[in-house]
Each structure stands twice: as structure tokens, then as C-alpha cells.
Amino acid sequence: MNVRQRFNSAMHFRQADRLPFCEFLGYWTETRNRWYGEGLPWGAELEDYFDFDDGLTPSLGRLVPRASSPSEFAPGREQIPLDFGPIPRFPVKTLEEAERYRIERDGMGITRRVMKGMSTLPAYIGNPVRSREDLDKMKKRFRPDDPRRYPLSWSEELIEHYRHLDHPVGISMPGFFGQARLFMGLENLLIAFHRNPELVSEIMNFWADFILKVIGPAVKAVRFDYANIWEDMAYNRGPFISQSLFRRHMLPCYRK
């Protein structure tokens, strides 16, 4: 039983030789380096070393480059590399350079503090959407029919490549809370749920329509084994929003 068969058997509650085995989120660079110092063969691919199943590590909605040929896609990590980011990107700009950190504006238009010399999550300082006027400006960078959202190599050859793989083919996209958080920032978004719920609903419904239009050609051409929708809407004490807010704002978008 190959990985694709194993994955689909498990996900559809059919008999499989074993459950799929993978690392879902990857590793900090410092973790990998420590393992090398503790005896992991230098240069070893961790998925191979731990005998993980190929093709099960999602991209988590990252901004992807436009690969120009099937060979540029990492073997065994097959996801349709659709671009859900702003086109054009915001110019990346360094706003402040300090000894231990750098403050920059990234391609999403987010101002963030990035620590130097270590793997860590950045501290988000400012986000591009604070009002409906800001959202209208942002929408101009999120046209779903922009051909740059698909890889340069999108063709029958690439579609056949996906159809005949022996490991799962997936699609990964930012979700509704996740994208609203990128637009507004976490604190501003949580406040807006109560003070400006119409703006929250507009962002989430816009995003639902956007991703449906972006993935449309891919869904028609390729039979996917899974879809990954990134939300990241909880912390170590529980979810950021209540069930009622989820039902009001997000559930209609998921039903779309």
C-alpha cells in the first residue's frame, strides 16, 4: 500500500496497513542543529530518517514562489502551489535596524519586529487594514483571476504529474479568521468582532469568494486527497472567539 492509498483509506475509515505518519509543522533550525550535535547524521532529511510518509506536510498558507516546472516542486511534498497573497506584493522595507532585532514591513504590508540570530515568531506591530476604506484598497491586490496565482508550469503535463503520484496531493489556503487576522492584526480583529462586526463579516465573505475563485481551475483539473485551511485561532487557554461568533461570521463562509 503506497502513501496515497494509506492516507485515503485512513481518512475514509477503510482498512489500512497502518496509520499515516508525518510531522505536521516542521522544526526550528535550532532543534535540527541540536539533533545533529546529538548524533543525527549530518545533512540527513528528517522525514527520511524518521521514516515519515511523504506528501503530508502542508504549506500553511505561506506565500509561494511561481515554480516554472514540475521539477521545482519538492518531491513528496505535493501541494498545488497557488498564490493567495497580495499581487503585487507590498515592497519589503526595513524601518529600523537594531543590534538584536529588525523592524520591517513585509510583503503582506504588515509591520513586524524580527529577532536576529534565532528562529522565533515575529512580533506584529501594525497591519494594513483598520477601516473599510483600507479593505477596499487591499481588495485591489487580491484579484482572483490574476494569472500569477498559478505556477508558470500549469499545464496538462503538470496536471498529469499530480494525477499519477503515489503520495497525497493537497491544497492549502489561509482561512477566514487567519486572513482577517493578517489584514487587521489579532487585537484589532478581536475588538472588531464586537465594535465593527459588519467589517469582520465583509472581510470573511470577501475571502470566501476569493479563495473559491482562485482554486476553481485547480479543483476542476486535479482530484485532491485533502485540503488544509489555516486558521490559527486559539492559544494555550482556548479559542480566541466564542462558538456563537464562529457560527455568525465563519460558518457561512465554510458552508460556501
PDB file of C-alpha atoms in Angstrom:
ATOM      1  CA  MET A   1       0.000   0.000   0.000  1.00  0.00           C
ATOM      2  CA  ASN A   2       1.543   3.316  -1.051  1.00  0.00           C
ATOM      3  CA  VAL A   3       1.212   6.532   0.930  1.00  0.00           C
ATOM      4  CA  ARG A   4      -1.683   7.866  -1.124  1.00  0.00           C
ATOM      5  CA  GLN A   5      -3.694   4.662  -0.696  1.00  0.00           C
ATOM      6  CA  ARG A   6      -2.865   4.534   3.013  1.00  0.00           C
ATOM      7  CA  PHE A   7      -3.889   8.145   3.542  1.00  0.00           C
ATOM      8  CA  ASN A   8      -7.205   7.824   1.720  1.00  0.00           C
ATOM      9  CA  SER A   9      -8.040   4.529   3.410  1.00  0.00           C
ATOM     10  CA  ALA A  10      -7.463   6.063   6.836  1.00  0.00           C
ATOM     11  CA  MET A  11      -9.328   9.286   6.085  1.00  0.00           C
ATOM     12  CA  HIS A  12     -12.343   7.426   4.691  1.00  0.00           C
ATOM     13  CA  PHE A  13     -12.453   4.899   7.557  1.00  0.00           C
ATOM     14  CA  ARG A  14     -11.355   1.972   5.418  1.00  0.00           C
ATOM     15  CA  GLN A  15      -8.834  -0.710   6.327  1.00  0.00           C
ATOM     16  CA  ALA A  16      -5.207   0.436   6.015  1.00  0.00           C
ATOM     17  CA  ASP A  17      -1.918  -1.340   6.653  1.00  0.00           C
ATOM     18  CA  ARG A  18      -1.180   1.352   9.280  1.00  0.00           C
ATOM     19  CA  LEU A  19      -1.986   4.969  10.023  1.00  0.00           C
ATOM     20  CA  PRO A  20      -0.129   7.685   8.090  1.00  0.00           C
ATOM     21  CA  PHE A  21       2.899   9.050   9.952  1.00  0.00           C
ATOM     22  CA  CYS A  22       4.206  12.580   9.489  1.00  0.00           C
ATOM     23  CA  GLU A  23       5.440  15.750  11.168  1.00  0.00           C
ATOM     24  CA  PHE A  24       2.761  18.375  10.643  1.00  0.00           C
ATOM     25  CA  LEU A  25       4.521  21.677  11.309  1.00  0.00           C
ATOM     26  CA  GLY A  26       8.237  21.127  10.786  1.00  0.00           C
ATOM     27  CA  TYR A  27      11.189  22.029  13.011  1.00  0.00           C
ATOM     28  CA  TRP A  28      13.001  25.056  14.368  1.00  0.00           C
ATOM     29  CA  THR A  29      16.501  25.435  12.926  1.00  0.00           C
ATOM     30  CA  GLU A  30      17.952  25.315  16.461  1.00  0.00           C
ATOM     31  CA  THR A  31      16.195  21.978  17.049  1.00  0.00           C
ATOM     32  CA  ARG A  32      17.683  20.437  13.927  1.00  0.00           C
ATOM     33  CA  ASN A  33      21.152  21.710  14.800  1.00  0.00           C
ATOM     34  CA  ARG A  34      20.893  20.311  18.326  1.00  0.00           C
ATOM     35  CA  TRP A  35      19.882  16.917  16.943  1.00  0.00           C
ATOM     36  CA  TYR A  36      22.894  16.933  14.628  1.00  0.00           C
ATOM     37  CA  GLY A  37      25.069  17.567  17.680  1.00  0.00           C
ATOM     38  CA  GLU A  38      23.383  14.674  19.481  1.00  0.00           C
ATOM     39  CA  GLY A  39      24.093  12.150  16.744  1.00  0.00           C
ATOM     40  CA  LEU A  40      21.703  12.739  13.869  1.00  0.00           C
ATOM     41  CA  PRO A  41      23.724  12.095  10.672  1.00  0.00           C
ATOM     42  CA  TRP A  42      24.770  15.441   9.245  1.00  0.00           C
ATOM     43  CA  GLY A  43      22.570  16.501   6.339  1.00  0.00           C
ATOM     44  CA  ALA A  44      20.010  13.752   6.924  1.00  0.00           C
ATOM     45  CA  GLU A  45      16.478  14.582   5.810  1.00  0.00           C
ATOM     46  CA  LEU A  46      14.343  14.186   8.909  1.00  0.00           C
ATOM     47  CA  GLU A  47      11.354  12.787   7.020  1.00  0.00           C
ATOM     48  CA  ASP A  48      13.557  10.021   5.626  1.00  0.00           C
ATOM     49  CA  TYR A  49      15.425   9.452   8.887  1.00  0.00           C
ATOM     50  CA  PHE A  50      12.213   9.027  10.897  1.00  0.00           C
ATOM     51  CA  ASP A  51      10.528   7.114   8.062  1.00  0.00           C
ATOM     52  CA  PHE A  52       7.673   9.598   7.784  1.00  0.00           C
ATOM     53  CA  ASP A  53       5.132   9.226   5.000  1.00  0.00           C
ATOM     54  CA  ASP A  54       5.727  11.613   2.115  1.00  0.00           C
ATOM     55  CA  GLY A  55       3.288  14.265   0.992  1.00  0.00           C
ATOM     56  CA  LEU A  56       1.601  15.118   4.276  1.00  0.00           C
ATOM     57  CA  THR A  57       3.254  18.363   5.376  1.00  0.00           C
ATOM     58  CA  PRO A  58       1.082  21.385   4.471  1.00  0.00           C
ATOM     59  CA  SER A  59       2.480  24.752   3.469  1.00  0.00           C
ATOM     60  CA  LEU A  60       0.174  26.564   5.950  1.00  0.00           C
ATOM     61  CA  GLY A  61      -0.748  29.287   3.546  1.00  0.00           C
ATOM     62  CA  ARG A  62       2.729  30.677   3.055  1.00  0.00           C
ATOM     63  CA  LEU A  63       3.389  32.992   0.124  1.00  0.00           C
ATOM     64  CA  VAL A  64       4.723  30.674  -2.555  1.00  0.00           C
ATOM     65  CA  PRO A  65       7.063  31.419  -5.462  1.00  0.00           C
ATOM     66  CA  ARG A  66       5.909  30.772  -9.010  1.00  0.00           C
ATOM     67  CA  ALA A  67       7.606  27.495  -9.856  1.00  0.00           C
ATOM     68  CA  SER A  68       8.262  27.194 -13.582  1.00  0.00           C
ATOM     69  CA  SER A  69       8.437  23.410 -13.928  1.00  0.00           C
ATOM     70  CA  PRO A  70       7.259  20.276 -12.082  1.00  0.00           C
ATOM     71  CA  SER A  71      10.849  19.554 -11.059  1.00  0.00           C
ATOM     72  CA  GLU A  72      10.876  22.724  -8.939  1.00  0.00           C
ATOM     73  CA  PHE A  73       8.231  21.317  -6.607  1.00  0.00           C
ATOM     74  CA  ALA A  74       9.708  19.423  -3.667  1.00  0.00           C
ATOM     75  CA  PRO A  75       9.204  15.687  -4.278  1.00  0.00           C
ATOM     76  CA  GLY A  76       6.939  14.083  -1.706  1.00  0.00           C
ATOM     77  CA  ARG A  77       5.532  17.408  -0.518  1.00  0.00           C
ATOM     78  CA  GLU A  78       2.909  17.817  -3.185  1.00  0.00           C
ATOM     79  CA  GLN A  79       0.533  20.732  -2.900  1.00  0.00           C
ATOM     80  CA  ILE A  80      -0.758  22.855  -5.729  1.00  0.00           C
ATOM     81  CA  PRO A  81       1.378  26.000  -5.254  1.00  0.00           C
ATOM     82  CA  LEU A  82      -1.374  28.589  -5.579  1.00  0.00           C
ATOM     83  CA  ASP A  83      -0.573  32.147  -4.576  1.00  0.00           C
ATOM     84  CA  PHE A  84      -3.113  33.565  -2.122  1.00  0.00           C
ATOM     85  CA  GLY A  85      -1.014  36.598  -1.276  1.00  0.00           C
ATOM     86  CA  PRO A  86      -1.322  40.203  -2.434  1.00  0.00           C
ATOM     87  CA  ILE A  87      -0.388  40.819  -6.062  1.00  0.00           C
ATOM     88  CA  PRO A  88       1.574  42.947  -6.336  1.00  0.00           C
ATOM     89  CA  ARG A  89       3.307  42.418  -3.007  1.00  0.00           C
ATOM     90  CA  PHE A  90       3.961  45.360  -0.768  1.00  0.00           C
ATOM     91  CA  PRO A  91       7.600  46.435  -1.099  1.00  0.00           C
ATOM     92  CA  VAL A  92       9.628  44.856   1.697  1.00  0.00           C
ATOM     93  CA  LYS A  93      11.193  47.685   3.650  1.00  0.00           C
ATOM     94  CA  THR A  94      13.455  47.856   6.705  1.00  0.00           C
ATOM     95  CA  LEU A  95      12.131  50.563   9.012  1.00  0.00           C
ATOM     96  CA  GLU A  96      14.607  50.187  11.887  1.00  0.00           C
ATOM     97  CA  GLU A  97      17.823  48.210  12.364  1.00  0.00           C
ATOM     98  CA  ALA A  98      18.963  47.434  15.906  1.00  0.00           C
ATOM     99  CA  GLU A  99      21.593  45.109  17.333  1.00  0.00           C
ATOM    100  CA  ARG A 100      19.178  42.346  18.341  1.00  0.00           C
ATOM    101  CA  TYR A 101      16.202  42.929  16.063  1.00  0.00           C
ATOM    102  CA  ARG A 102      14.965  44.491  12.852  1.00  0.00           C
ATOM    103  CA  ILE A 103      11.630  46.233  12.268  1.00  0.00           C
ATOM    104  CA  GLU A 104      10.370  45.743   8.744  1.00  0.00           C
ATOM    105  CA  ARG A 105       7.303  45.896   6.558  1.00  0.00           C
ATOM    106  CA  ASP A 106       6.778  42.574   4.799  1.00  0.00           C
ATOM    107  CA  GLY A 107       5.124  41.616   1.524  1.00  0.00           C
ATOM    108  CA  MET A 108       1.697  41.464   3.185  1.00  0.00           C
ATOM    109  CA  GLY A 109       2.028  45.062   4.321  1.00  0.00           C
ATOM    110  CA  ILE A 110       2.489  44.002   7.956  1.00  0.00           C
ATOM    111  CA  THR A 111       4.949  45.869  10.163  1.00  0.00           C
ATOM    112  CA  ARG A 112       6.778  43.426  12.421  1.00  0.00           C
ATOM    113  CA  ARG A 113       9.776  43.087  14.712  1.00  0.00           C
ATOM    114  CA  VAL A 114      12.079  40.206  13.727  1.00  0.00           C
ATOM    115  CA  MET A 115      14.720  38.959  16.155  1.00  0.00           C
ATOM    116  CA  LYS A 116      18.178  38.349  14.707  1.00  0.00           C
ATOM    117  CA  GLY A 117      20.154  35.139  15.018  1.00  0.00           C
ATOM    118  CA  MET A 118      17.333  32.880  16.206  1.00  0.00           C
ATOM    119  CA  SER A 119      14.207  31.127  14.976  1.00  0.00           C
ATOM    120  CA  THR A 120      11.201  32.752  16.584  1.00  0.00           C
ATOM    121  CA  LEU A 121       7.849  34.176  15.646  1.00  0.00           C
ATOM    122  CA  PRO A 122       7.968  37.891  14.825  1.00  0.00           C
ATOM    123  CA  ALA A 123       6.195  40.466  16.968  1.00  0.00           C
ATOM    124  CA  TYR A 124       3.476  42.115  14.883  1.00  0.00           C
ATOM    125  CA  ILE A 125       3.335  45.871  15.298  1.00  0.00           C
ATOM    126  CA  GLY A 126       0.921  47.094  12.631  1.00  0.00           C
ATOM    127  CA  ASN A 127      -1.393  45.677   9.976  1.00  0.00           C
ATOM    128  CA  PRO A 128      -2.699  47.234   6.769  1.00  0.00           C
ATOM    129  CA  VAL A 129      -6.491  47.176   7.363  1.00  0.00           C
ATOM    130  CA  ARG A 130      -8.142  49.344  10.012  1.00  0.00           C
ATOM    131  CA  SER A 131     -11.233  50.511   8.137  1.00  0.00           C
ATOM    132  CA  ARG A 132     -13.495  49.678   5.209  1.00  0.00           C
ATOM    133  CA  GLU A 133     -11.513  52.165   3.118  1.00  0.00           C
ATOM    134  CA  ASP A 134      -8.317  50.228   3.881  1.00  0.00           C
ATOM    135  CA  LEU A 135     -10.088  46.992   2.948  1.00  0.00           C
ATOM    136  CA  ASP A 136     -11.207  48.433  -0.387  1.00  0.00           C
ATOM    137  CA  LYS A 137      -7.593  49.342  -1.150  1.00  0.00           C
ATOM    138  CA  MET A 138      -6.429  45.871  -0.128  1.00  0.00           C
ATOM    139  CA  LYS A 139      -9.002  44.149  -2.348  1.00  0.00           C
ATOM    140  CA  LYS A 140      -7.263  45.604  -5.406  1.00  0.00           C
ATOM    141  CA  ARG A 141      -4.261  43.383  -4.596  1.00  0.00           C
ATOM    142  CA  PHE A 142      -6.423  40.270  -4.296  1.00  0.00           C
ATOM    143  CA  ARG A 143      -7.881  39.758  -7.746  1.00  0.00           C
ATOM    144  CA  PRO A 144      -8.647  36.029  -8.005  1.00  0.00           C
ATOM    145  CA  ASP A 145      -8.310  35.861 -11.791  1.00  0.00           C
ATOM    146  CA  ASP A 146      -4.730  37.169 -11.862  1.00  0.00           C
ATOM    147  CA  PRO A 147      -2.792  34.518 -13.842  1.00  0.00           C
ATOM    148  CA  ARG A 148       0.175  34.917 -11.496  1.00  0.00           C
ATOM    149  CA  ARG A 149      -1.749  32.983  -8.850  1.00  0.00           C
ATOM    150  CA  TYR A 150      -0.949  29.755 -10.702  1.00  0.00           C
ATOM    151  CA  PRO A 151       2.547  28.346 -11.350  1.00  0.00           C
ATOM    152  CA  LEU A 152       4.181  29.137 -14.670  1.00  0.00           C
ATOM    153  CA  SER A 153       4.158  25.423 -15.440  1.00  0.00           C
ATOM    154  CA  TRP A 154       0.390  24.981 -15.019  1.00  0.00           C
ATOM    155  CA  SER A 155      -0.372  22.691 -17.943  1.00  0.00           C
ATOM    156  CA  GLU A 156      -1.716  19.263 -18.866  1.00  0.00           C
ATOM    157  CA  GLU A 157       1.774  17.906 -18.188  1.00  0.00           C
ATOM    158  CA  LEU A 158       1.688  19.163 -14.612  1.00  0.00           C
ATOM    159  CA  ILE A 159      -1.905  18.000 -14.113  1.00  0.00           C
ATOM    160  CA  GLU A 160      -0.901  14.504 -15.236  1.00  0.00           C
ATOM    161  CA  HIS A 161       2.025  14.673 -12.829  1.00  0.00           C
ATOM    162  CA  TYR A 162      -0.400  15.208  -9.947  1.00  0.00           C
ATOM    163  CA  ARG A 163      -2.798  12.515 -11.102  1.00  0.00           C
ATOM    164  CA  HIS A 164      -0.237   9.722 -11.044  1.00  0.00           C
ATOM    165  CA  LEU A 165       1.625  10.366  -7.794  1.00  0.00           C
ATOM    166  CA  ASP A 166       1.857   7.642  -5.154  1.00  0.00           C
ATOM    167  CA  HIS A 167       1.542  10.112  -2.265  1.00  0.00           C
ATOM    168  CA  PRO A 168      -1.309  12.519  -1.436  1.00  0.00           C
ATOM    169  CA  VAL A 169      -1.951  15.706  -3.355  1.00  0.00           C
ATOM    170  CA  GLY A 170      -3.299  18.569  -1.288  1.00  0.00           C
ATOM    171  CA  ILE A 171      -4.301  22.167  -1.418  1.00  0.00           C
ATOM    172  CA  SER A 172      -3.570  24.642   1.374  1.00  0.00           C
ATOM    173  CA  MET A 173      -5.116  28.053   1.894  1.00  0.00           C
ATOM    174  CA  PRO A 174      -5.464  30.728   4.584  1.00  0.00           C
ATOM    175  CA  GLY A 175      -8.778  30.550   6.412  1.00  0.00           C
ATOM    176  CA  PHE A 176     -11.250  33.238   7.373  1.00  0.00           C
ATOM    177  CA  PHE A 177     -10.085  34.123  10.871  1.00  0.00           C
ATOM    178  CA  GLY A 178      -6.500  33.600   9.731  1.00  0.00           C
ATOM    179  CA  GLN A 179      -6.710  36.031   6.825  1.00  0.00           C
ATOM    180  CA  ALA A 180      -8.734  38.578   8.785  1.00  0.00           C
ATOM    181  CA  ARG A 181      -6.000  38.463  11.418  1.00  0.00           C
ATOM    182  CA  LEU A 182      -3.352  39.092   8.760  1.00  0.00           C
ATOM    183  CA  PHE A 183      -5.352  42.035   7.446  1.00  0.00           C
ATOM    184  CA  MET A 184      -6.183  43.631  10.807  1.00  0.00           C
ATOM    185  CA  GLY A 185      -3.886  42.193  13.467  1.00  0.00           C
ATOM    186  CA  LEU A 186      -5.094  39.976  16.284  1.00  0.00           C
ATOM    187  CA  GLU A 187      -6.048  42.627  18.844  1.00  0.00           C
ATOM    188  CA  ASN A 188      -7.810  44.862  16.326  1.00  0.00           C
ATOM    189  CA  LEU A 189      -9.690  41.879  14.886  1.00  0.00           C
ATOM    190  CA  LEU A 190     -10.927  40.714  18.283  1.00  0.00           C
ATOM    191  CA  ILE A 191     -12.123  44.233  19.099  1.00  0.00           C
ATOM    192  CA  ALA A 192     -13.812  44.482  15.695  1.00  0.00           C
ATOM    193  CA  PHE A 193     -15.862  41.344  16.380  1.00  0.00           C
ATOM    194  CA  HIS A 194     -17.713  43.472  18.945  1.00  0.00           C
ATOM    195  CA  ARG A 195     -17.361  47.059  17.719  1.00  0.00           C
ATOM    196  CA  ASN A 196     -17.423  46.581  13.946  1.00  0.00           C
ATOM    197  CA  PRO A 197     -18.877  43.125  13.197  1.00  0.00           C
ATOM    198  CA  GLU A 198     -20.008  44.222   9.729  1.00  0.00           C
ATOM    199  CA  LEU A 199     -16.380  44.787   8.715  1.00  0.00           C
ATOM    200  CA  VAL A 200     -15.396  41.355  10.051  1.00  0.00           C
ATOM    201  CA  SER A 201     -18.178  39.694   8.056  1.00  0.00           C
ATOM    202  CA  GLU A 202     -17.231  41.641   4.941  1.00  0.00           C
ATOM    203  CA  ILE A 203     -13.598  40.522   5.203  1.00  0.00           C
ATOM    204  CA  MET A 204     -14.512  36.883   5.737  1.00  0.00           C
ATOM    205  CA  ASN A 205     -17.105  36.754   2.958  1.00  0.00           C
ATOM    206  CA  PHE A 206     -14.729  38.512   0.591  1.00  0.00           C
ATOM    207  CA  TRP A 207     -12.106  35.915   1.453  1.00  0.00           C
ATOM    208  CA  ALA A 208     -14.502  33.005   0.904  1.00  0.00           C
ATOM    209  CA  ASP A 209     -15.416  34.288  -2.560  1.00  0.00           C
ATOM    210  CA  PHE A 210     -11.760  34.967  -3.345  1.00  0.00           C
ATOM    211  CA  ILE A 211     -10.414  31.514  -2.488  1.00  0.00           C
ATOM    212  CA  LEU A 212     -13.304  29.746  -4.249  1.00  0.00           C
ATOM    213  CA  LYS A 213     -12.483  31.603  -7.458  1.00  0.00           C
ATOM    214  CA  VAL A 214      -8.734  31.024  -7.093  1.00  0.00           C
ATOM    215  CA  ILE A 215      -8.981  27.274  -6.526  1.00  0.00           C
ATOM    216  CA  GLY A 216     -11.713  26.742  -9.134  1.00  0.00           C
ATOM    217  CA  PRO A 217      -9.475  25.732 -12.089  1.00  0.00           C
ATOM    218  CA  ALA A 218      -7.314  23.506  -9.874  1.00  0.00           C
ATOM    219  CA  VAL A 219     -10.319  21.717  -8.364  1.00  0.00           C
ATOM    220  CA  LYS A 220     -11.691  21.012 -11.837  1.00  0.00           C
ATOM    221  CA  ALA A 221      -8.369  19.664 -13.103  1.00  0.00           C
ATOM    222  CA  VAL A 222      -6.953  17.714 -10.153  1.00  0.00           C
ATOM    223  CA  ARG A 223      -8.538  15.272  -7.734  1.00  0.00           C
ATOM    224  CA  PHE A 224      -7.307  16.345  -4.319  1.00  0.00           C
ATOM    225  CA  ASP A 225      -6.777  13.976  -1.433  1.00  0.00           C
ATOM    226  CA  TYR A 226      -7.008  16.679   1.217  1.00  0.00           C
ATOM    227  CA  ALA A 227      -7.394  20.394   1.822  1.00  0.00           C
ATOM    228  CA  ASN A 228      -5.713  22.349   4.594  1.00  0.00           C
ATOM    229  CA  ILE A 229      -7.316  25.585   5.800  1.00  0.00           C
ATOM    230  CA  TRP A 230      -5.109  27.588   8.141  1.00  0.00           C
ATOM    231  CA  GLU A 231      -6.892  29.491  10.919  1.00  0.00           C
ATOM    232  CA  ASP A 232      -4.612  29.581  13.997  1.00  0.00           C
ATOM    233  CA  MET A 233      -7.464  30.947  16.123  1.00  0.00           C
ATOM    234  CA  ALA A 234      -6.653  29.636  19.599  1.00  0.00           C
ATOM    235  CA  TYR A 235      -3.964  29.874  22.268  1.00  0.00           C
ATOM    236  CA  ASN A 236      -2.982  27.839  25.335  1.00  0.00           C
ATOM    237  CA  ARG A 237      -6.119  28.875  27.233  1.00  0.00           C
ATOM    238  CA  GLY A 238      -8.629  28.145  24.479  1.00  0.00           C
ATOM    239  CA  PRO A 239     -10.143  29.727  21.338  1.00  0.00           C
ATOM    240  CA  PHE A 240      -9.999  33.467  20.700  1.00  0.00           C
ATOM    241  CA  ILE A 241     -13.709  33.684  19.866  1.00  0.00           C
ATOM    242  CA  SER A 242     -16.891  32.048  21.104  1.00  0.00           C
ATOM    243  CA  GLN A 243     -18.953  29.415  19.322  1.00  0.00           C
ATOM    244  CA  SER A 244     -21.654  31.989  18.639  1.00  0.00           C
ATOM    245  CA  LEU A 245     -19.174  34.320  16.906  1.00  0.00           C
ATOM    246  CA  PHE A 246     -17.867  31.388  14.882  1.00  0.00           C
ATOM    247  CA  ARG A 247     -21.396  30.466  13.790  1.00  0.00           C
ATOM    248  CA  ARG A 248     -22.245  34.050  12.915  1.00  0.00           C
ATOM    249  CA  HIS A 249     -19.140  35.045  10.982  1.00  0.00           C
ATOM    250  CA  MET A 250     -17.226  31.949   9.907  1.00  0.00           C
ATOM    251  CA  LEU A 251     -19.675  29.092   9.481  1.00  0.00           C
ATOM    252  CA  PRO A 252     -21.448  30.699   6.479  1.00  0.00           C
ATOM    253  CA  CYS A 253     -18.049  31.050   4.787  1.00  0.00           C
ATOM    254  CA  TYR A 254     -17.170  27.408   5.407  1.00  0.00           C
ATOM    255  CA  ARG A 255     -20.552  26.385   4.016  1.00  0.00           C
ATOM    256  CA  LYS A 256     -19.774  28.270   0.817  1.00  0.00           C
TER     257      LYS A 256
END
